[in-house]
């Protein structure tokens, strides 16, 4: 087993070597511009792009023409929200989303609010799921877009997207889904889910960074978007700019591999994740699972370790790459807004760690991580005044803290 | 966040980690911070004849907070109560090479020192009073 161990697969994933192999020729021999119609260099590049587009469309049960390449999910989310609002502003000015979306959606919504758009941020339950009835009740005759993620990037909770899709269709409101964490990991079918727009990205599924896609429905209904980038009219005019062909080809290959390996891979990552969960939670008292017990991404595990602070914990296992919802690790010094939205207290939000099991995670790495986490938590609890007080029977909630 | 060697050393080998009984004679206890803020520091001193003969800490917080309080206990030992009151968070920042975002962890340590000293002084005063009262005039 090699150190350090990478267990932060929600943040990004390594490129699969098979993806890199597929990309390489497109840097050197097949370097053409896929928009060049008049020579074999262009045709060759175009062929690579077409094939990738087909693989990507197949994975989500869409048509190749419905795939718009972007620089990543952040751009896709921005294009979906801003493009729809701009295009349909005559129809209405109200957008519905949730309070636990990725910053790409939340901040795009915030920026629309500054321009006078009304945004409803729906709450989620303790497990992080939005109630479809809340979505239904929030719709007004001014609502033009619903944007709800498929699976949350911190807690892995999967939303009831198909149910929301039905409501959106019934009410004639467009439905965008940020499926960045779900595509390639769990089955995603845009018809079955009833989504009209969907964002995802290559680097979360063992593809390269800097390439993503926006699915834009062409039939029933035909979705139109105002572009954010003007230029040569690439991608049906919705996203101009010469396509980064090697990245597109890598994205296609990554998707092809996910489609082939998903049945086996999701079972394997889930078994490793379950072992990690049981190994840690079985050995330590006062550890709490954040998110949904079952409606959760196969590789996700988010736990709060009472009485220890997340960043200190990360420091104790620094040969394992993980992330924390603690304020100490964030630039804003605020603990995770996702955990806060679930009703997790600030103290436990500060104590949270996210584990992301992935394609290349091994059983040895999982066992090592369990062992190291237990030792580090015990080391820090030994040092924790809160643990000491709790052991003395003091209810920490009744203590008068000097909140600063 | 890349930690300095010294922070890592204090984290792995915390100095004077532990607790005194709060009501023990000559012990001053300072608890600062709040769980909701992600940091709580408990610092204790044991004073004999105006000199801090021992110090202990327990900290819930990041590595820099742990290191700041661990270092504080080292510095406190051997100082008089007045000298201890002079310890500045900037000295802790310098010694541990803390980056700007971690300065508040050192501020917390300075606050904990002050709180422990105040607690000691308050206890010493009331103990003095009760002693006086107990002695017949
Ligand atoms: C749910 C979600 N949406 C959007 C993004 C942004 O993706 P990208 O890095 O491709 O812009 C991420 C990645 O962190 C994500 O997890
Ligand atoms: S305790 Fe939060 S940054 Fe140090």
Coordinates of C-alpha atoms and ligand atoms in Angstrom, one line a residue:
Chain A
X1 CA 0.0 0.0 0.0
X2 CA 1.3 3.4 -1.0
X3 CA 1.0 6.6 1.1
X4 CA -0.6 9.1 0.9
X5 CA -4.0 7.6 0.4
X6 CA -6.5 9.5 -1.7
X7 CA -10.0 9.3 -0.2
X8 CA -11.5 12.6 -1.4
X9 CA -13.2 11.4 -4.5
X10 CA -16.1 13.8 -4.3
X11 CA -13.6 16.6 -4.8
X12 CA -12.0 15.2 -7.9
X13 CA -10.8 11.8 -9.2
X14 CA -7.6 10.8 -10.8
X15 CA -7.8 10.3 -14.6
X16 CA -8.1 6.7 -15.5
X17 CA -5.0 5.6 -17.4
X18 CA -7.3 4.3 -20.2
X19 CA -8.7 7.8 -20.5
X20 CA -5.3 9.3 -20.8
X21 CA -4.4 6.8 -23.5
X22 CA -7.5 7.7 -25.5
X23 CA -6.7 11.4 -25.2
X24 CA -3.0 11.4 -26.2
X25 CA -3.3 11.2 -30.0
X26 CA -5.6 14.2 -29.9
X27 CA -2.8 16.4 -28.6
X28 CA -0.3 15.6 -31.4
X29 CA -1.4 13.7 -34.5
X30 CA -5.1 14.4 -34.4
X31 CA -4.8 18.0 -33.3
X32 CA -7.3 19.5 -35.7
X33 CA -10.1 21.9 -34.9
X34 CA -13.3 19.9 -34.9
X35 CA -15.1 22.9 -36.5
X36 CA -12.8 22.8 -39.6
X37 CA -15.0 21.4 -42.3
X38 CA -12.5 21.5 -45.1
X39 CA -9.7 19.0 -44.3
X40 CA -9.0 15.7 -42.8
X41 CA -7.5 17.2 -39.6
X42 CA -10.8 18.8 -38.8
X43 CA -12.8 15.6 -39.8
X44 CA -10.6 13.4 -37.6
X45 CA -11.1 15.7 -34.6
X46 CA -14.8 16.0 -35.3
X47 CA -15.1 12.2 -35.4
X48 CA -13.5 12.0 -31.9
X49 CA -15.9 14.6 -30.6
X50 CA -19.0 12.9 -32.2
X51 CA -18.1 9.6 -30.7
X52 CA -17.6 11.2 -27.2
X53 CA -20.9 13.0 -27.5
X54 CA -22.6 9.7 -28.4
X55 CA -21.2 7.9 -25.4
X56 CA -22.2 10.8 -23.1
X57 CA -25.7 10.9 -24.5
X58 CA -26.1 7.2 -24.2
X59 CA -25.1 7.2 -20.5
X60 CA -28.0 9.5 -19.6
X61 CA -30.5 8.3 -22.3
X62 CA -30.4 11.5 -24.3
X63 CA -29.7 12.4 -27.9
X64 CA -26.2 13.4 -28.9
X65 CA -27.6 16.7 -30.2
X66 CA -28.8 17.5 -26.6
X67 CA -25.2 17.6 -25.2
X68 CA -23.6 21.0 -24.9
X69 CA -19.9 20.9 -23.9
X70 CA -18.7 23.4 -21.4
X71 CA -15.7 23.9 -19.2
X72 CA -17.2 22.0 -16.3
X73 CA -20.3 21.7 -14.1
X74 CA -19.8 25.2 -12.7
X75 CA -20.2 26.7 -16.2
X76 CA -23.1 24.2 -17.0
X77 CA -25.0 25.3 -13.8
X78 CA -24.4 29.0 -14.6
X79 CA -25.5 28.5 -18.2
X80 CA -28.6 26.6 -17.1
X81 CA -29.8 29.2 -14.5
X82 CA -28.7 32.4 -16.3
X83 CA -29.5 31.1 -19.8
X84 CA -33.0 30.0 -18.9
X85 CA -33.8 33.2 -16.8
X86 CA -32.6 35.4 -19.6
X87 CA -34.5 33.5 -22.3
X88 CA -37.8 33.1 -20.4
X89 CA -37.9 36.5 -18.6
X90 CA -41.1 37.4 -20.4
X91 CA -42.7 34.4 -18.9
X92 CA -41.7 34.9 -15.3
X93 CA -39.1 35.8 -12.8
X94 CA -39.1 33.1 -10.1
X95 CA -36.6 30.3 -9.6
X96 CA -36.9 27.4 -7.0
X97 CA -33.9 25.7 -5.7
X98 CA -32.7 24.2 -2.3
X99 CA -30.5 25.4 0.4
X100 CA -27.9 22.6 0.0
X101 CA -27.0 23.0 -3.7
X102 CA -23.4 23.4 -4.7
X103 CA -22.1 26.9 -4.7
X104 CA -22.2 26.9 -8.5
X105 CA -26.0 26.9 -8.3
X106 CA -26.4 28.9 -5.1
X107 CA -24.1 31.7 -6.2
X108 CA -25.6 31.8 -9.7
X109 CA -29.0 32.2 -8.0
X110 CA -27.7 34.9 -5.7
X111 CA -26.4 36.8 -8.7
X112 CA -29.8 36.5 -10.4
X113 CA -31.4 37.8 -7.3
X114 CA -29.3 41.0 -7.6
X115 CA -30.9 41.5 -11.0
X116 CA -34.4 41.3 -9.5
X117 CA -35.1 37.6 -9.9
X118 CA -37.0 36.0 -7.0
X119 CA -35.4 32.8 -5.7
X120 CA -36.9 30.3 -3.2
X121 CA -34.4 28.2 -1.4
X122 CA -36.3 25.2 -0.1
X123 CA -35.3 23.5 3.1
X124 CA -34.3 19.9 3.4
X125 CA -35.1 17.3 6.0
X126 CA -32.6 15.8 8.5
X127 CA -31.3 13.4 6.0
X128 CA -30.8 16.2 3.4
X129 CA -33.8 15.5 1.1
X130 CA -36.2 18.0 -0.2
X131 CA -39.9 17.2 0.0
X132 CA -41.5 17.1 -3.4
X133 CA -44.6 18.7 -1.9
X134 CA -42.6 21.7 -0.9
X135 CA -41.5 22.0 -4.5
X136 CA -45.1 21.8 -5.7
X137 CA -46.3 24.4 -3.1
X138 CA -43.5 26.8 -4.0
X139 CA -44.5 26.9 -7.7
X140 CA -46.3 30.1 -8.7
X141 CA -47.4 31.3 -12.2
X142 CA -44.2 33.3 -12.3
X143 CA -41.9 30.2 -11.8
X144 CA -39.7 29.6 -14.8
X145 CA -37.1 27.2 -13.4
X146 CA -36.6 24.5 -10.7
X147 CA -33.0 23.6 -10.0
X148 CA -32.3 20.7 -7.7
X149 CA -29.2 18.6 -7.5
X150 CA -29.3 14.8 -8.0
X151 CA -26.8 13.9 -5.2
X152 CA -25.2 16.2 -2.7
X153 CA -21.5 16.6 -2.8
X154 CA -21.0 16.7 1.0
X155 CA -23.4 14.1 2.3
X156 CA -24.1 12.1 -0.8
X157 CA -27.9 12.3 -0.2
X158 CA -29.9 11.6 -3.4
X159 CA -33.0 13.7 -3.9
X160 CA -36.3 12.3 -5.2
X161 CA -35.6 13.8 -8.7
X162 CA -38.1 11.7 -10.7
X163 CA -41.0 12.8 -8.4
X164 CA -40.0 16.4 -8.8
X165 CA -39.6 15.9 -12.5
X166 CA -43.3 14.8 -12.7
X167 CA -44.4 17.9 -10.8
X168 CA -42.3 20.2 -13.0
X169 CA -43.9 18.6 -16.1
X170 CA -47.4 18.8 -14.7
X171 CA -46.9 22.5 -13.9
X172 CA -45.0 23.3 -17.1
X173 CA -41.9 24.6 -15.3
X174 CA -38.4 23.8 -16.7
X175 CA -36.3 21.5 -14.4
X176 CA -32.6 21.7 -14.2
X177 CA -30.6 19.1 -12.2
X178 CA -27.0 19.4 -11.1
X179 CA -26.1 15.7 -11.5
X180 CA -22.3 16.2 -11.1
X181 CA -21.9 13.8 -8.2
X182 CA -24.4 11.2 -9.5
X183 CA -23.6 10.7 -13.2
X184 CA -21.3 7.7 -13.7
X185 CA -21.9 6.5 -10.2
X186 CA -25.6 5.7 -10.2
X187 CA -28.0 5.1 -13.1
X188 CA -29.2 8.4 -14.6
X189 CA -31.9 8.6 -17.2
X190 CA -33.1 12.0 -18.2
X191 CA -36.4 10.6 -19.5
X192 CA -37.2 8.7 -16.4
X193 CA -36.1 11.6 -14.2
X194 CA -38.0 14.1 -16.2
X195 CA -35.3 16.7 -16.3
X196 CA -35.0 19.3 -19.0
X197 CA -31.4 20.4 -18.2
X198 CA -28.7 18.6 -16.5
X199 CA -25.1 19.5 -15.5
X200 CA -22.2 17.2 -15.0
X201 CA -18.4 17.1 -15.3
X202 CA -15.6 14.8 -16.4
X203 CA -13.2 15.2 -13.5
X204 CA -15.5 13.5 -11.0
X205 CA -15.7 10.4 -13.1
X206 CA -12.0 9.7 -13.8
X207 CA -11.9 12.0 -16.7
X208 CA -9.9 15.2 -17.2
X209 CA -10.5 18.5 -15.5
X210 CA -11.8 21.5 -17.5
X211 CA -14.6 19.7 -19.5
X212 CA -18.2 19.3 -18.6
X213 CA -21.6 19.1 -20.2
X214 CA -25.0 20.6 -20.1
X215 CA -27.8 18.4 -21.3
X216 CA -30.5 20.6 -23.0
X217 CA -33.7 18.9 -23.9
X218 CA -34.7 19.3 -27.5
X219 CA -38.2 17.7 -27.5
X220 CA -41.2 18.0 -25.2
X221 CA -40.3 20.7 -24.4
X222 CA -37.6 22.2 -26.6
X223 CA -35.5 24.2 -24.1
X224 CA -33.9 27.4 -25.3
X225 CA -31.1 29.2 -23.7
X226 CA -29.5 32.6 -24.0
X227 CA -25.8 32.0 -24.3
X228 CA -23.3 33.4 -21.9
X229 CA -20.4 33.3 -24.3
X230 CA -20.8 34.8 -27.7
X231 CA -18.7 33.8 -30.7
X232 CA -18.5 31.3 -33.5
X233 CA -21.8 29.7 -32.7
X234 CA -20.5 26.3 -31.6
X235 CA -22.6 23.9 -29.6
X236 CA -25.8 25.0 -31.3
X237 CA -25.0 28.6 -30.5
X238 CA -25.3 27.9 -26.7
X239 CA -21.6 27.9 -26.0
X240 CA -19.2 29.3 -28.5
X241 CA -15.5 28.5 -28.5
X242 CA -13.3 25.9 -30.2
X243 CA -13.8 22.6 -28.5
X244 CA -10.9 21.2 -26.4
X245 CA -10.9 18.0 -28.4
X246 CA -8.5 16.0 -26.2
X247 CA -10.6 16.8 -23.2
X248 CA -13.9 16.0 -25.0
X249 CA -12.4 12.6 -26.1
X250 CA -11.2 11.9 -22.6
X251 CA -14.7 12.8 -21.2
X252 CA -16.2 10.4 -23.7
X253 CA -13.8 7.6 -22.7
X254 CA -14.4 8.2 -19.0
X255 CA -18.2 7.9 -19.6
X256 CA -17.8 4.8 -21.7
X257 CA -15.8 3.2 -18.8
X258 CA -18.4 4.2 -16.2
X259 CA -21.2 2.8 -18.3
X260 CA -19.3 -0.5 -18.6
X261 CA -18.2 -0.8 -15.0
X262 CA -21.0 0.8 -13.0
X263 CA -22.8 -2.4 -12.0
X264 CA -19.7 -3.9 -10.6
X265 CA -18.0 -0.7 -9.4
X266 CA -21.0 0.6 -7.5
X267 CA -21.3 -2.7 -5.6
X268 CA -17.6 -2.7 -4.8
X269 CA -17.4 1.0 -3.7
X270 CA -20.5 0.6 -1.6
X271 CA -19.0 -2.5 0.2
X272 CA -15.8 -0.6 0.9
X273 CA -17.8 2.4 2.1
X274 CA -20.0 0.2 4.4
X275 CA -16.9 -1.4 5.8
X276 CA -15.4 2.0 6.5
X277 CA -18.6 3.2 8.1
X278 CA -18.9 0.1 10.3
X279 CA -15.3 0.0 11.2
X280 CA -15.2 3.6 12.4
X281 CA -18.7 3.8 13.9
X282 CA -18.5 0.4 15.6
X283 CA -15.3 1.3 17.4
X284 CA -16.1 4.9 18.6
X285 CA -18.8 6.3 20.8
X286 CA -20.7 9.4 19.9
X287 CA -20.1 9.4 16.1
X288 CA -23.0 10.5 13.9
X289 CA -23.7 9.7 10.3
X290 CA -24.6 12.9 8.3
X291 CA -27.0 12.4 5.4
X292 CA -29.3 9.6 4.4
X293 CA -28.7 6.0 5.6
X294 CA -29.6 4.4 2.3
X295 CA -30.5 7.1 -0.3
X296 CA -26.9 8.0 -0.7
X297 CA -24.1 7.8 -3.2
X298 CA -22.3 4.5 -3.0
X299 CA -18.9 6.0 -2.2
X300 CA -20.0 8.6 0.3
X301 CA -19.5 8.7 4.0
X302 CA -19.9 11.8 6.1
X303 CA -19.5 11.5 9.9
X304 CA -19.3 13.9 12.8
X305 CA -17.0 12.9 15.7
X306 CA -18.3 14.7 18.8
X307 CA -15.8 16.6 20.9
X308 CA -13.1 16.8 18.3
X309 CA -12.6 19.5 15.7
X310 CA -12.4 18.4 12.0
X311 CA -9.3 20.2 10.9
X312 CA -7.4 18.9 13.9
X313 CA -8.6 15.4 13.0
X314 CA -7.4 15.9 9.4
X315 CA -4.0 16.9 10.7
X316 CA -3.9 13.7 12.7
X317 CA -4.4 11.6 9.6
X318 CA -2.5 13.8 7.2
X319 CA -1.3 10.9 5.1
X320 CA -5.0 10.3 4.1
X321 CA -6.6 12.9 1.8
X322 CA -10.1 13.7 3.3
X323 CA -12.2 16.8 3.7
X324 CA -14.0 18.4 6.6
X325 CA -17.1 20.6 7.1
X326 CA -15.2 22.5 9.9
X327 CA -15.0 26.3 9.7
X328 CA -11.3 26.0 10.4
X329 CA -10.7 24.5 6.9
X330 CA -12.9 27.0 5.1
X331 CA -11.9 30.5 4.0
X332 CA -15.0 32.0 5.5
X333 CA -14.5 30.5 8.9
X334 CA -18.1 29.3 8.8
X335 CA -18.9 25.6 9.2
X336 CA -20.6 23.7 6.3
X337 CA -23.9 25.3 5.2
X338 CA -25.0 21.9 4.0
X339 CA -24.7 20.3 7.4
X340 CA -26.3 23.4 9.0
X341 CA -29.3 23.0 6.6
X342 CA -29.8 19.5 7.9
X343 CA -30.1 20.9 11.4
X344 CA -26.7 19.6 12.5
X345 CA -25.5 21.8 15.3
X346 CA -22.5 24.0 14.7
X347 CA -20.5 21.9 17.1
X348 CA -21.0 18.7 15.2
X349 CA -20.6 20.5 11.9
X350 CA -17.1 21.5 13.0
X351 CA -16.5 17.9 13.8
X352 CA -17.4 16.4 10.4
X353 CA -15.3 14.5 8.0
X354 CA -16.2 13.5 4.5
X355 CA -14.8 10.3 3.1
X356 CA -15.0 9.6 -0.7
X357 CA -14.4 6.1 -1.7
X358 CA -13.7 5.7 -5.4
X359 CA -12.7 3.4 -8.3
X360 CA -9.1 3.0 -7.1
X361 CA -9.7 2.7 -3.4
X362 CA -8.4 -0.7 -2.0
X363 CA -9.6 -2.8 1.0
X364 CA -6.1 -2.2 2.5
X365 CA -6.6 1.5 2.3
X366 CA -9.9 1.3 4.0
X367 CA -8.6 -0.8 6.9
X368 CA -5.7 1.6 7.3
X369 CA -8.0 4.5 7.3
X370 CA -10.3 2.9 10.0
X371 CA -7.3 2.2 12.2
X372 CA -5.9 5.7 11.8
X373 CA -9.2 7.5 12.3
X374 CA -9.9 5.6 15.6
X375 CA -6.4 6.5 16.9
X376 CA -6.6 10.1 15.9
X377 CA -10.1 10.6 17.4
X378 CA -9.0 9.0 20.7
X379 CA -5.9 11.1 20.8
X380 CA -7.9 14.3 20.3
X381 CA -10.7 13.3 22.7
X382 CA -8.0 12.8 25.3
X383 CA -7.0 16.4 24.6
X384 CA -10.6 17.8 24.4
X385 CA -12.0 19.8 27.3
X386 CA -15.5 19.1 25.9
X387 CA -15.0 15.3 26.1
X388 CA -13.8 15.7 29.7
X389 CA -16.8 17.8 30.6
X390 CA -19.2 15.3 28.9
X391 CA -17.5 12.5 30.8
X392 CA -18.0 14.4 34.1
X393 CA -21.7 14.4 33.2
X394 CA -21.9 18.1 32.4
X395 CA -24.5 18.9 29.7
X396 CA -22.6 21.1 27.2
X397 CA -25.8 22.7 26.1
X398 CA -26.3 24.3 29.5
X399 CA -22.8 25.8 29.8
X400 CA -22.6 29.5 29.4
X401 CA -20.0 29.8 26.6
X402 CA -18.3 33.1 25.7
X403 CA -19.4 33.0 22.1
X404 CA -17.1 35.2 20.1
Chain B
X1 CA -3.1 24.1 5.2
X2 CA 0.6 23.4 5.5
X3 CA 1.6 23.4 9.2
X4 CA 4.9 24.5 10.6
X5 CA 7.2 21.8 12.1
X6 CA 6.6 23.3 15.6
X7 CA 2.8 23.1 15.3
X8 CA 3.1 19.5 14.2
X9 CA 5.4 18.7 17.1
X10 CA 3.0 20.2 19.7
X11 CA 0.1 18.3 18.0
X12 CA 1.9 15.0 18.2
X13 CA 3.5 15.6 21.5
X14 CA 1.3 17.9 23.5
X15 CA 3.1 19.4 26.5
X16 CA 1.3 19.5 29.8
X17 CA -1.9 18.1 28.5
X18 CA -4.4 17.3 31.3
X19 CA -6.3 18.9 34.1
X20 CA -6.0 19.9 37.8
X21 CA -8.9 19.8 40.1
X22 CA -10.5 23.2 39.8
X23 CA -10.9 23.6 43.6
X24 CA -7.4 22.7 44.4
X25 CA -5.5 25.4 46.3
X26 CA -3.5 27.8 44.1
X27 CA -5.2 26.6 40.9
X28 CA -6.6 29.1 38.4
X29 CA -8.8 27.9 35.5
X30 CA -9.6 29.7 32.3
X31 CA -12.1 28.3 29.8
X32 CA -12.5 30.4 26.6
X33 CA -14.2 29.9 23.3
X34 CA -17.4 28.0 22.4
X35 CA -18.2 24.7 20.8
X36 CA -20.3 26.5 18.1
X37 CA -17.2 28.5 17.1
X38 CA -15.2 25.3 16.7
X39 CA -12.8 26.1 19.5
X40 CA -12.7 25.8 23.3
X41 CA -9.6 26.1 25.3
X42 CA -9.1 25.2 28.9
X43 CA -5.9 26.4 30.5
X44 CA -5.0 25.9 34.2
X45 CA -2.2 27.2 36.3
X46 CA -0.9 26.1 39.7
X47 CA 0.6 28.9 41.7
X48 CA 2.8 28.7 44.8
X49 CA 4.1 31.9 46.4
X50 CA 3.2 34.0 43.3
X51 CA 5.1 31.7 40.9
X52 CA 3.4 29.4 38.4
X53 CA 4.8 26.0 39.3
X54 CA 2.7 24.0 36.9
X55 CA 0.3 24.5 34.0
X56 CA -2.1 22.2 32.0
X57 CA -4.3 22.5 29.0
X58 CA -7.1 20.8 27.1
X59 CA -8.2 22.2 23.7
X60 CA -11.0 21.5 21.3
X61 CA -9.9 23.2 18.1
X62 CA -7.6 23.0 15.1
X63 CA -3.9 22.0 15.2
X64 CA -2.9 25.6 15.6
X65 CA -5.2 26.1 18.6
X66 CA -3.8 22.9 20.2
X67 CA -0.2 24.0 19.6
X68 CA -0.9 27.6 20.9
X69 CA -2.2 26.3 24.2
X70 CA 0.4 23.6 24.5
X71 CA 3.1 26.3 24.0
X72 CA 1.4 28.6 26.4
X73 CA 1.7 26.0 29.2
X74 CA 5.4 25.7 28.5
X75 CA 5.9 29.4 28.7
X76 CA 3.8 29.8 31.9
X77 CA 5.8 27.5 34.0
X78 CA 8.3 29.3 36.1
X79 CA 6.8 32.8 35.5
X80 CA 5.4 35.0 38.3
X81 CA 1.7 35.8 38.0
X82 CA 2.6 39.3 36.8
X83 CA 5.1 38.1 34.2
X84 CA 2.5 35.6 32.9
X85 CA 0.1 38.5 32.3
X86 CA 2.6 39.9 29.8
X87 CA 2.5 37.0 27.3
X88 CA 1.2 38.3 24.0
X89 CA -0.5 36.4 21.3
X90 CA 2.0 37.9 18.8
X91 CA 4.8 36.0 20.5
X92 CA 2.9 32.7 20.0
X93 CA 2.3 33.6 16.3
X94 CA 6.0 34.2 15.9
X95 CA 7.2 31.1 17.7
X96 CA 4.7 28.8 15.9
X97 CA 4.9 30.5 12.5
X98 CA 1.1 30.8 12.4
X99 CA -0.4 32.1 9.1
X100 CA -2.8 35.0 9.2
X101 CA -6.0 32.9 9.2
X102 CA -4.7 31.2 12.4
X103 CA -4.0 34.3 14.4
X104 CA -7.3 34.0 16.2
X105 CA -6.1 30.6 17.6
X106 CA -3.2 32.4 19.3
X107 CA -5.6 35.2 20.5
X108 CA -7.7 32.5 22.1
X109 CA -4.6 31.2 24.0
X110 CA -3.8 34.7 25.3
X111 CA -7.4 35.0 26.4
X112 CA -7.2 31.6 28.1
X113 CA -4.0 32.7 30.0
X114 CA -5.8 35.9 31.1
X115 CA -8.9 34.0 32.2
X116 CA -6.8 31.5 34.2
X117 CA -4.8 34.4 35.9
X118 CA -8.1 36.2 36.8
X119 CA -9.6 33.1 38.2
X120 CA -6.5 32.5 40.3
X121 CA -6.5 36.1 41.6
X122 CA -10.2 36.0 42.4
X123 CA -9.8 32.7 44.3
X124 CA -6.8 34.1 46.1
X125 CA -8.7 37.2 47.1
X126 CA -11.7 35.3 48.5
X127 CA -9.5 32.8 50.2
X128 CA -7.6 35.7 51.8
X129 CA -11.0 37.2 52.9
X130 CA -12.2 34.0 54.5
X131 CA -8.9 33.5 56.3
X132 CA -9.1 37.0 57.7
X133 CA -12.7 36.5 58.7
X134 CA -11.8 33.3 60.4
X135 CA -9.1 34.8 62.5
X136 CA -10.6 36.4 65.6
X137 CA -9.7 40.1 65.9
Ligands
LIG1 C1 -22.6 19.1 -7.1 C2 -21.5 19.8 -7.8 N1 -21.9 20.8 -8.7 C3 -20.9 21.4 -9.4 C4 -19.6 21.2 -9.2 C5 -18.5 22.0 -9.9 O1 -17.9 21.2 -10.9 P1 -16.7 21.7 -11.7 O2 -15.5 21.5 -10.9 O3 -16.6 20.8 -12.9 O4 -16.9 23.1 -12.1 C6 -19.2 20.2 -8.2 C7 -17.8 20.0 -7.9 O5 -17.3 20.3 -6.9 C8 -20.2 19.5 -7.5 O6 -19.9 18.6 -6.6
LIG2 S1 -9.5 26.6 16.1 FE1 -10.5 27.1 14.2 S2 -8.9 27.9 13.1 FE2 -7.9 27.3 14.9

